Coordinates of N, CA, C and O in Angstrom, one line a residue:
M1 N 111.5 162.4 108.2 CA 110.3 161.6 108.1 C 110.7 160.2 108.0 O 111.6 159.8 107.2
K2 N 110.1 159.3 108.8 CA 110.4 157.9 108.8 C 109.7 157.2 107.7 O 108.6 157.5 107.4
R3 N 110.4 156.3 107.1 CA 109.9 155.5 106.0 C 109.2 154.2 106.6 O 109.7 153.6 107.5
R4 N 108.0 153.9 106.1 CA 107.3 152.7 106.6 C 107.8 151.5 105.8 O 108.2 151.6 104.6
A5 N 107.9 150.4 106.5 CA 108.3 149.1 105.8 C 107.3 148.7 104.8 O 106.1 148.8 105.0
S6 N 107.8 148.2 103.7 CA 106.9 147.7 102.6 C 106.4 146.3 103.0 O 106.9 145.7 103.9
K7 N 105.3 145.9 102.3 CA 104.8 144.6 102.6 C 105.8 143.5 102.4 O 105.9 142.5 103.1
A8 N 106.7 143.6 101.4 CA 107.7 142.6 101.1 C 108.7 142.6 102.3 O 109.1 141.5 102.7
E9 N 109.1 143.7 102.8 CA 110.0 143.8 103.9 C 109.4 143.1 105.2 O 110.1 142.4 105.9
L10 N 108.1 143.4 105.4 CA 107.4 142.8 106.6 C 107.3 141.3 106.4 O 107.5 140.6 107.4
L11 N 107.0 140.9 105.2 CA 106.9 139.4 104.9 C 108.3 138.8 105.1 O 108.4 137.7 105.8
F12 N 109.3 139.4 104.6 CA 110.7 138.8 104.8 C 111.0 138.8 106.3 O 111.5 137.7 106.8
A13 N 110.7 139.8 107.0 CA 111.0 139.8 108.5 C 110.2 138.7 109.2 O 110.8 138.0 110.0
A14 N 109.0 138.5 108.8 CA 108.2 137.4 109.4 C 108.7 136.0 109.1 O 108.8 135.2 109.9
V15 N 109.2 135.9 107.8 CA 109.8 134.6 107.5 C 111.1 134.3 108.3 O 111.4 133.2 108.8
V16 N 112.0 135.4 108.4 CA 113.2 135.2 109.2 C 112.9 134.9 110.6 O 113.5 134.0 111.2
V17 N 111.9 135.5 111.2 CA 111.5 135.2 112.6 C 111.0 133.8 112.7 O 111.3 133.1 113.6
A18 N 110.2 133.4 111.7 CA 109.6 132.0 111.8 C 110.8 131.0 111.7 O 110.8 130.0 112.4
V19 N 111.8 131.3 110.8 CA 112.9 130.4 110.7 C 113.7 130.3 112.0 O 114.1 129.3 112.4
A20 N 113.9 131.5 112.6 CA 114.6 131.5 113.9 C 113.9 130.8 114.9 O 114.5 130.0 115.7
V21 N 112.6 130.9 115.0 CA 111.8 130.2 116.0 C 111.8 128.7 115.8 O 112.0 127.9 116.7
G22 N 111.7 128.3 114.5 CA 111.8 126.9 114.1 C 113.1 126.3 114.5 O 113.2 125.2 115.0
G23 N 114.2 127.1 114.2 CA 115.5 126.6 114.5 C 115.7 126.5 116.0 O 116.3 125.6 116.5
F24 N 115.1 127.5 116.7 CA 115.2 127.4 118.2 C 114.5 126.1 118.7 O 115.0 125.4 119.6
A25 N 113.3 125.9 118.1 CA 112.6 124.7 118.6 C 113.3 123.4 118.3 O 113.4 122.5 119.2
V26 N 113.9 123.3 117.1 CA 114.7 122.1 116.8 C 115.9 122.0 117.7 O 116.3 121.0 118.2
A27 N 116.7 123.1 117.8 CA 117.9 123.1 118.7 C 117.5 122.8 120.1 O 118.2 122.1 120.8
H28 N 116.4 123.4 120.6 CA 116.0 123.1 122.0 C 115.7 121.6 122.2 O 116.1 121.0 123.2
A29 N 114.9 121.1 121.2 CA 114.6 119.7 121.3 C 115.8 118.8 121.3 O 116.0 117.8 122.1
A30 N 116.8 119.1 120.4 CA 118.0 118.3 120.3 C 118.8 118.5 121.6 O 119.4 117.5 122.1
G31 N 118.9 119.7 122.1 CA 119.7 119.9 123.3 C 119.1 119.3 124.5 O 119.8 118.7 125.4
A32 N 117.8 119.3 124.6 CA 117.1 118.6 125.8 C 117.3 117.1 125.7 O 117.4 116.5 126.7
A33 N 117.3 116.6 124.5 CA 117.4 115.1 124.4 C 118.8 114.7 124.4 O 119.1 113.5 124.6
N34 N 119.7 115.5 124.3 CA 121.1 115.2 124.1 C 122.1 116.1 124.9 O 123.0 116.7 124.4
P35 N 121.9 116.2 126.2 CA 122.7 117.2 127.0 C 124.2 116.9 127.0 O 125.0 117.8 127.3
S36 N 124.6 115.6 126.7 CA 126.0 115.3 126.8 C 126.7 115.4 125.4 O 127.8 115.1 125.3
G37 N 125.9 115.7 124.4 CA 126.5 115.7 123.0 C 127.4 116.9 122.8 O 127.6 117.8 123.6
H38 N 127.9 117.0 121.6 CA 128.7 118.1 121.1 C 127.8 119.3 120.9 O 126.7 119.2 120.5
A39 N 128.4 120.5 121.3 CA 127.7 121.8 121.0 C 128.0 122.1 119.6 O 129.1 122.4 119.2
V40 N 127.0 122.1 118.7 CA 127.1 122.3 117.3 C 126.3 123.6 116.9 O 125.1 123.7 117.1
A41 N 127.1 124.6 116.4 CA 126.4 125.8 116.0 C 126.1 125.7 114.5 O 126.9 125.2 113.7
T42 N 124.9 126.2 114.1 CA 124.5 126.3 112.8 C 124.2 127.7 112.4 O 123.4 128.4 113.1
I43 N 124.8 128.3 111.4 CA 124.6 129.6 110.9 C 123.8 129.5 109.6 O 124.2 128.8 108.7
T44 N 122.6 130.1 109.6 CA 121.8 130.1 108.4 C 121.6 131.5 107.9 O 121.6 132.5 108.6
R45 N 121.4 131.6 106.6 CA 121.0 132.9 106.0 C 119.8 132.5 105.1 O 119.8 131.6 104.3
D46 N 118.7 133.2 105.4 CA 117.4 133.0 104.7 C 117.0 131.6 104.8 O 116.4 131.0 103.9
G47 N 117.3 130.9 106.0 CA 116.8 129.5 106.2 C 117.7 128.5 105.6 O 117.5 127.3 105.8
V48 N 118.8 128.8 105.0 CA 119.7 127.9 104.4 C 121.0 127.9 105.2 O 121.6 128.9 105.4
A49 N 121.4 126.7 105.6 CA 122.6 126.5 106.4 C 123.9 126.9 105.6 O 124.1 126.4 104.5
I50 N 124.7 127.9 106.1 CA 125.9 128.3 105.4 C 127.2 127.8 106.2 O 128.2 127.8 105.6
E51 N 127.0 127.6 107.5 CA 128.2 127.1 108.3 C 127.6 126.2 109.4 O 126.6 126.5 110.0
T52 N 128.3 125.1 109.6 CA 128.0 124.2 110.8 C 129.4 124.0 111.5 O 130.4 123.6 110.9
I53 N 129.4 124.3 112.8 CA 130.6 124.3 113.6 C 130.5 123.5 114.8 O 129.6 123.8 115.7
D54 N 131.3 122.5 115.0 CA 131.3 121.7 116.3 C 132.1 122.6 117.3 O 133.4 122.7 117.2
L55 N 131.4 123.3 118.1 CA 132.0 124.2 119.1 C 133.0 123.5 120.0 O 133.9 124.1 120.5
D56 N 132.7 122.2 120.3 CA 133.6 121.5 121.2 C 134.9 121.1 120.6 O 135.9 120.8 121.3
A57 N 135.0 121.2 119.3 CA 136.2 120.9 118.5 C 137.1 122.1 118.3 O 138.2 122.0 117.9
V58 N 136.5 123.3 118.6 CA 137.3 124.5 118.3 C 138.4 124.6 119.4 O 138.1 124.5 120.6
K59 N 139.6 124.8 118.9 CA 140.8 124.9 119.8 C 141.2 126.4 120.0 O 141.6 126.8 121.1
N60 N 141.2 127.2 118.9 CA 141.6 128.6 118.9 C 140.5 129.5 118.4 O 139.8 129.1 117.5
P61 N 140.3 130.6 119.1 CA 139.2 131.5 118.7 C 139.5 132.0 117.2 O 140.6 132.2 116.8
Y62 N 138.4 132.2 116.5 CA 138.5 132.8 115.2 C 137.2 133.6 114.8 O 136.2 133.5 115.6
T63 N 137.3 134.3 113.8 CA 136.2 135.2 113.3 C 135.8 134.8 111.9 O 136.7 134.6 111.1
L64 N 134.5 134.8 111.6 CA 134.0 134.6 110.3 C 133.4 135.9 109.8 O 132.6 136.6 110.6
R65 N 133.7 136.3 108.6 CA 133.0 137.5 108.0 C 132.0 137.0 107.0 O 132.3 136.3 106.1
L66 N 130.7 137.3 107.3 CA 129.6 136.9 106.5 C 129.0 138.2 105.9 O 128.5 139.0 106.5
E67 N 129.1 138.2 104.5 CA 128.6 139.4 103.8 C 127.8 139.1 102.6 O 128.0 138.1 101.9
D68 N 126.7 139.8 102.4 CA 126.0 139.8 101.2 C 125.5 141.2 100.9 O 126.0 142.1 101.5
E69 N 124.6 141.3 99.9 CA 124.2 142.6 99.5 C 123.5 143.4 100.6 O 123.4 144.6 100.5
R70 N 123.0 142.7 101.6 CA 122.3 143.4 102.7 C 123.2 144.0 103.8 O 122.8 144.8 104.6
G71 N 124.4 143.4 103.9 CA 125.3 143.9 104.9 C 126.3 142.9 105.4 O 126.5 141.8 104.8
V72 N 127.0 143.2 106.5 CA 128.1 142.4 107.0 C 127.8 142.0 108.5 O 127.4 142.8 109.3
N73 N 128.1 140.7 108.8 CA 128.1 140.2 110.2 C 129.4 139.6 110.4 O 129.9 138.8 109.6
M74 N 130.0 140.0 111.6 CA 131.3 139.3 112.0 C 130.9 138.4 113.1 O 130.4 138.8 114.2
V75 N 131.1 137.1 112.9 CA 130.8 136.1 113.9 C 132.0 135.6 114.6 O 133.0 135.1 113.9
A76 N 132.1 135.7 115.9 CA 133.2 135.2 116.7 C 132.9 133.8 117.2 O 131.8 133.5 117.7
V77 N 133.9 133.0 117.1 CA 133.8 131.6 117.5 C 134.9 131.3 118.5 O 136.1 131.6 118.2
E78 N 134.6 130.7 119.6 CA 135.5 130.3 120.6 C 135.2 128.9 121.1 O 134.1 128.4 120.8
P79 N 136.1 128.2 121.7 CA 135.8 126.8 122.2 C 134.5 126.9 123.0 O 134.4 127.6 124.0
G80 N 133.4 126.1 122.6 CA 132.2 126.0 123.3 C 131.2 127.1 123.2 O 130.1 127.0 123.7
R81 N 131.5 128.2 122.4 CA 130.5 129.3 122.3 C 130.7 130.1 121.0 O 131.7 130.0 120.4
I82 N 129.7 130.9 120.7 CA 129.6 131.7 119.5 C 128.8 132.9 119.7 O 127.9 133.0 120.5
R83 N 129.1 134.0 118.9 CA 128.3 135.2 119.0 C 128.5 136.0 117.7 O 129.5 135.8 116.9
V84 N 127.6 137.0 117.5 CA 127.8 138.0 116.4 C 128.5 139.1 117.1 O 127.9 139.8 118.0
A85 N 129.7 139.3 116.7 CA 130.6 140.4 117.4 C 130.3 141.7 116.8 O 130.4 142.7 117.5
E86 N 130.0 141.8 115.5 CA 129.8 143.1 114.8 C 128.8 142.9 113.7 O 128.7 141.8 113.1
A87 N 128.0 143.9 113.5 CA 127.0 143.9 112.4 C 126.8 145.4 112.0 O 126.8 146.3 112.8
D88 N 126.5 145.5 110.7 CA 126.2 146.9 110.2 C 124.7 147.1 110.0 O 124.3 148.0 109.3
C89 N 123.9 146.3 110.7 CA 122.4 146.5 110.7 C 122.1 147.7 111.7 O 122.9 148.0 112.5
P90 N 120.9 148.3 111.5 CA 120.6 149.5 112.3 C 120.5 149.3 113.8 O 120.9 150.1 114.5
D91 N 119.9 148.2 114.2 CA 119.6 148.0 115.7 C 120.6 147.1 116.4 O 120.7 147.2 117.6
E92 N 121.4 146.3 115.7 CA 122.4 145.4 116.3 C 121.8 144.5 117.4 O 122.6 144.2 118.3
V93 N 120.6 144.1 117.3 CA 120.0 143.1 118.3 C 120.9 141.9 118.3 O 121.1 141.3 119.4
C94 N 121.4 141.4 117.1 CA 122.2 140.2 117.1 C 123.5 140.4 117.9 O 123.9 139.4 118.6
V95 N 124.1 141.5 117.9 CA 125.3 141.8 118.6 C 125.0 141.8 120.1 O 125.7 141.3 120.9
H96 N 123.9 142.5 120.5 CA 123.5 142.6 121.9 C 123.1 141.3 122.5 O 123.1 141.2 123.7
T97 N 122.8 140.3 121.7 CA 122.4 138.9 122.3 C 123.6 138.3 123.0 O 123.4 137.7 124.0
G98 N 124.8 138.6 122.5 CA 126.0 138.1 123.2 C 126.3 136.7 122.9 O 125.9 136.1 121.9
W99 N 127.1 136.0 123.7 CA 127.6 134.7 123.5 C 126.5 133.7 123.7 O 125.7 133.9 124.7
I100 N 126.4 132.6 122.9 CA 125.5 131.5 123.2 C 126.3 130.2 123.2 O 127.3 130.1 122.5
D101 N 125.9 129.3 124.0 CA 126.6 128.0 124.0 C 125.6 126.8 124.1 O 126.0 125.7 124.3
G102 N 124.3 127.1 124.0 CA 123.3 126.0 124.0 C 122.0 126.5 123.3 O 122.0 127.6 122.8
P103 N 121.0 125.6 123.3 CA 119.8 125.9 122.6 C 118.9 126.9 123.2 O 117.9 127.2 122.6
A104 N 119.2 127.4 124.4 CA 118.2 128.3 125.0 C 118.0 129.6 124.3 O 116.8 130.1 124.3
T105 N 119.0 130.2 123.6 CA 118.8 131.5 123.0 C 119.4 131.5 121.6 O 120.6 131.4 121.5
P106 N 118.6 131.6 120.5 CA 119.2 131.8 119.2 C 119.6 133.2 119.0 O 119.1 134.1 119.7
I107 N 120.4 133.4 118.0 CA 120.8 134.8 117.6 C 120.1 135.0 116.2 O 120.2 134.2 115.4
A108 N 119.5 136.2 116.1 CA 118.8 136.5 114.8 C 119.2 137.9 114.4 O 119.1 138.9 115.2
C109 N 119.6 138.1 113.2 CA 119.8 139.4 112.5 C 118.8 139.5 111.4 O 119.0 139.0 110.3
V110 N 117.7 140.0 111.7 CA 116.5 140.1 110.8 C 116.9 140.9 109.5 O 116.6 140.4 108.4
P111 N 117.5 142.0 109.6 CA 117.8 142.8 108.4 C 118.7 142.0 107.4 O 118.7 142.2 106.2
H112 N 119.6 141.1 107.9 CA 120.5 140.3 107.1 C 120.0 138.9 106.8 O 120.7 138.1 106.2
G113 N 118.9 138.5 107.4 CA 118.4 137.2 107.2 C 119.2 136.1 107.9 O 119.2 134.9 107.5
L114 N 120.0 136.5 108.9 CA 121.0 135.6 109.5 C 120.5 135.0 110.9 O 119.9 135.8 111.7
T115 N 120.6 133.7 111.1 CA 120.4 133.2 112.4 C 121.5 132.3 112.8 O 122.2 131.7 112.0
V116 N 121.8 132.2 114.1 CA 122.8 131.3 114.7 C 122.1 130.6 115.8 O 121.5 131.2 116.7
T117 N 122.2 129.2 115.7 CA 121.6 128.4 116.8 C 122.7 127.4 117.2 O 123.6 127.1 116.5
V118 N 122.5 126.9 118.5 CA 123.4 125.9 119.0 C 122.6 124.7 119.5 O 121.6 124.9 120.2
A119 N 123.0 123.5 119.1 CA 122.3 122.3 119.5 C 123.3 121.3 120.1 O 124.5 121.5 119.8
R120 N 122.8 120.4 120.9 CA 123.7 119.3 121.4 C 123.4 118.1 120.5 O 122.3 117.7 120.5
E121 N 124.4 117.6 119.9 CA 124.3 116.5 119.0 C 125.3 115.4 119.2 O 126.4 115.6 119.6
G122 N 124.9 114.1 118.9 CA 125.8 113.0 118.9 C 126.2 112.5 120.2 O 127.1 111.6 120.2
G123 N 125.7 112.9 121.3 CA 126.1 112.4 122.6 C 125.5 111.1 123.1 O 126.0 110.5 124.0
D124 N 124.5 110.7 122.5 CA 123.8 109.5 123.0 C 124.0 108.3 122.1 O 123.3 107.3 122.2
G125 N 125.1 108.3 121.3 CA 125.4 107.2 120.4 C 124.4 106.9 119.3 O 124.2 105.8 118.9
D126 N 123.7 108.0 118.9 CA 122.7 107.9 117.8 C 123.3 107.6 116.5 O 122.6 107.5 115.5
G127 N 124.7 107.6 116.4 CA 125.3 107.3 115.1 C 125.3 108.5 114.1 O 125.8 108.3 113.0
L128 N 124.9 109.6 114.5 CA 124.8 110.8 113.6 C 126.1 111.6 113.7 O 126.6 111.8 114.8
D129 N 126.5 112.0 112.6 CA 127.7 112.9 112.6 C 127.3 114.3 113.0 O 126.5 114.9 112.4
A130 N 127.9 114.8 114.1 CA 127.5 116.0 114.7 C 127.7 117.2 113.8 O 127.1 118.2 113.9
V131 N 128.8 117.1 112.9 CA 129.1 118.3 112.1 C 128.4 118.2 110.7 O 128.0 119.3 110.2
A132 N 128.3 117.1 110.1 CA 127.9 117.0 108.8 C 126.4 116.8 108.6 O 125.9 116.5 107.5
R133 N 125.6 117.0 109.6 CA 124.1 116.9 109.5 C 123.6 117.8 108.5 O 123.8 118.9 108.4

């Protein structure tokens, strides 16, 4: 017998989706305005940034293990791109999204409250630090 999602779980999922959509909108606007800037990935959990990575500065591939009480996500980082390589969530939508390198497609793991977005920053001489924003 399938269990129905509680109101709290549905509300949480709606908040995560809203954060992902908002992050996508911001990333898309930044990327459209700054196509020559650095590709900067932001990883958030429950809407709070936990990692910011200048993808253009990455020289060697590496993996981040992100874990909390809800589960584990393994994030692979390579020069110019990022993806969720593994996750212990039931549907693995985040894993199936694949590599991203620009603002067109965010990655969202709703069960873990995790989102990954990429924006183009700092390419137009705006004086902003691409990594420390």
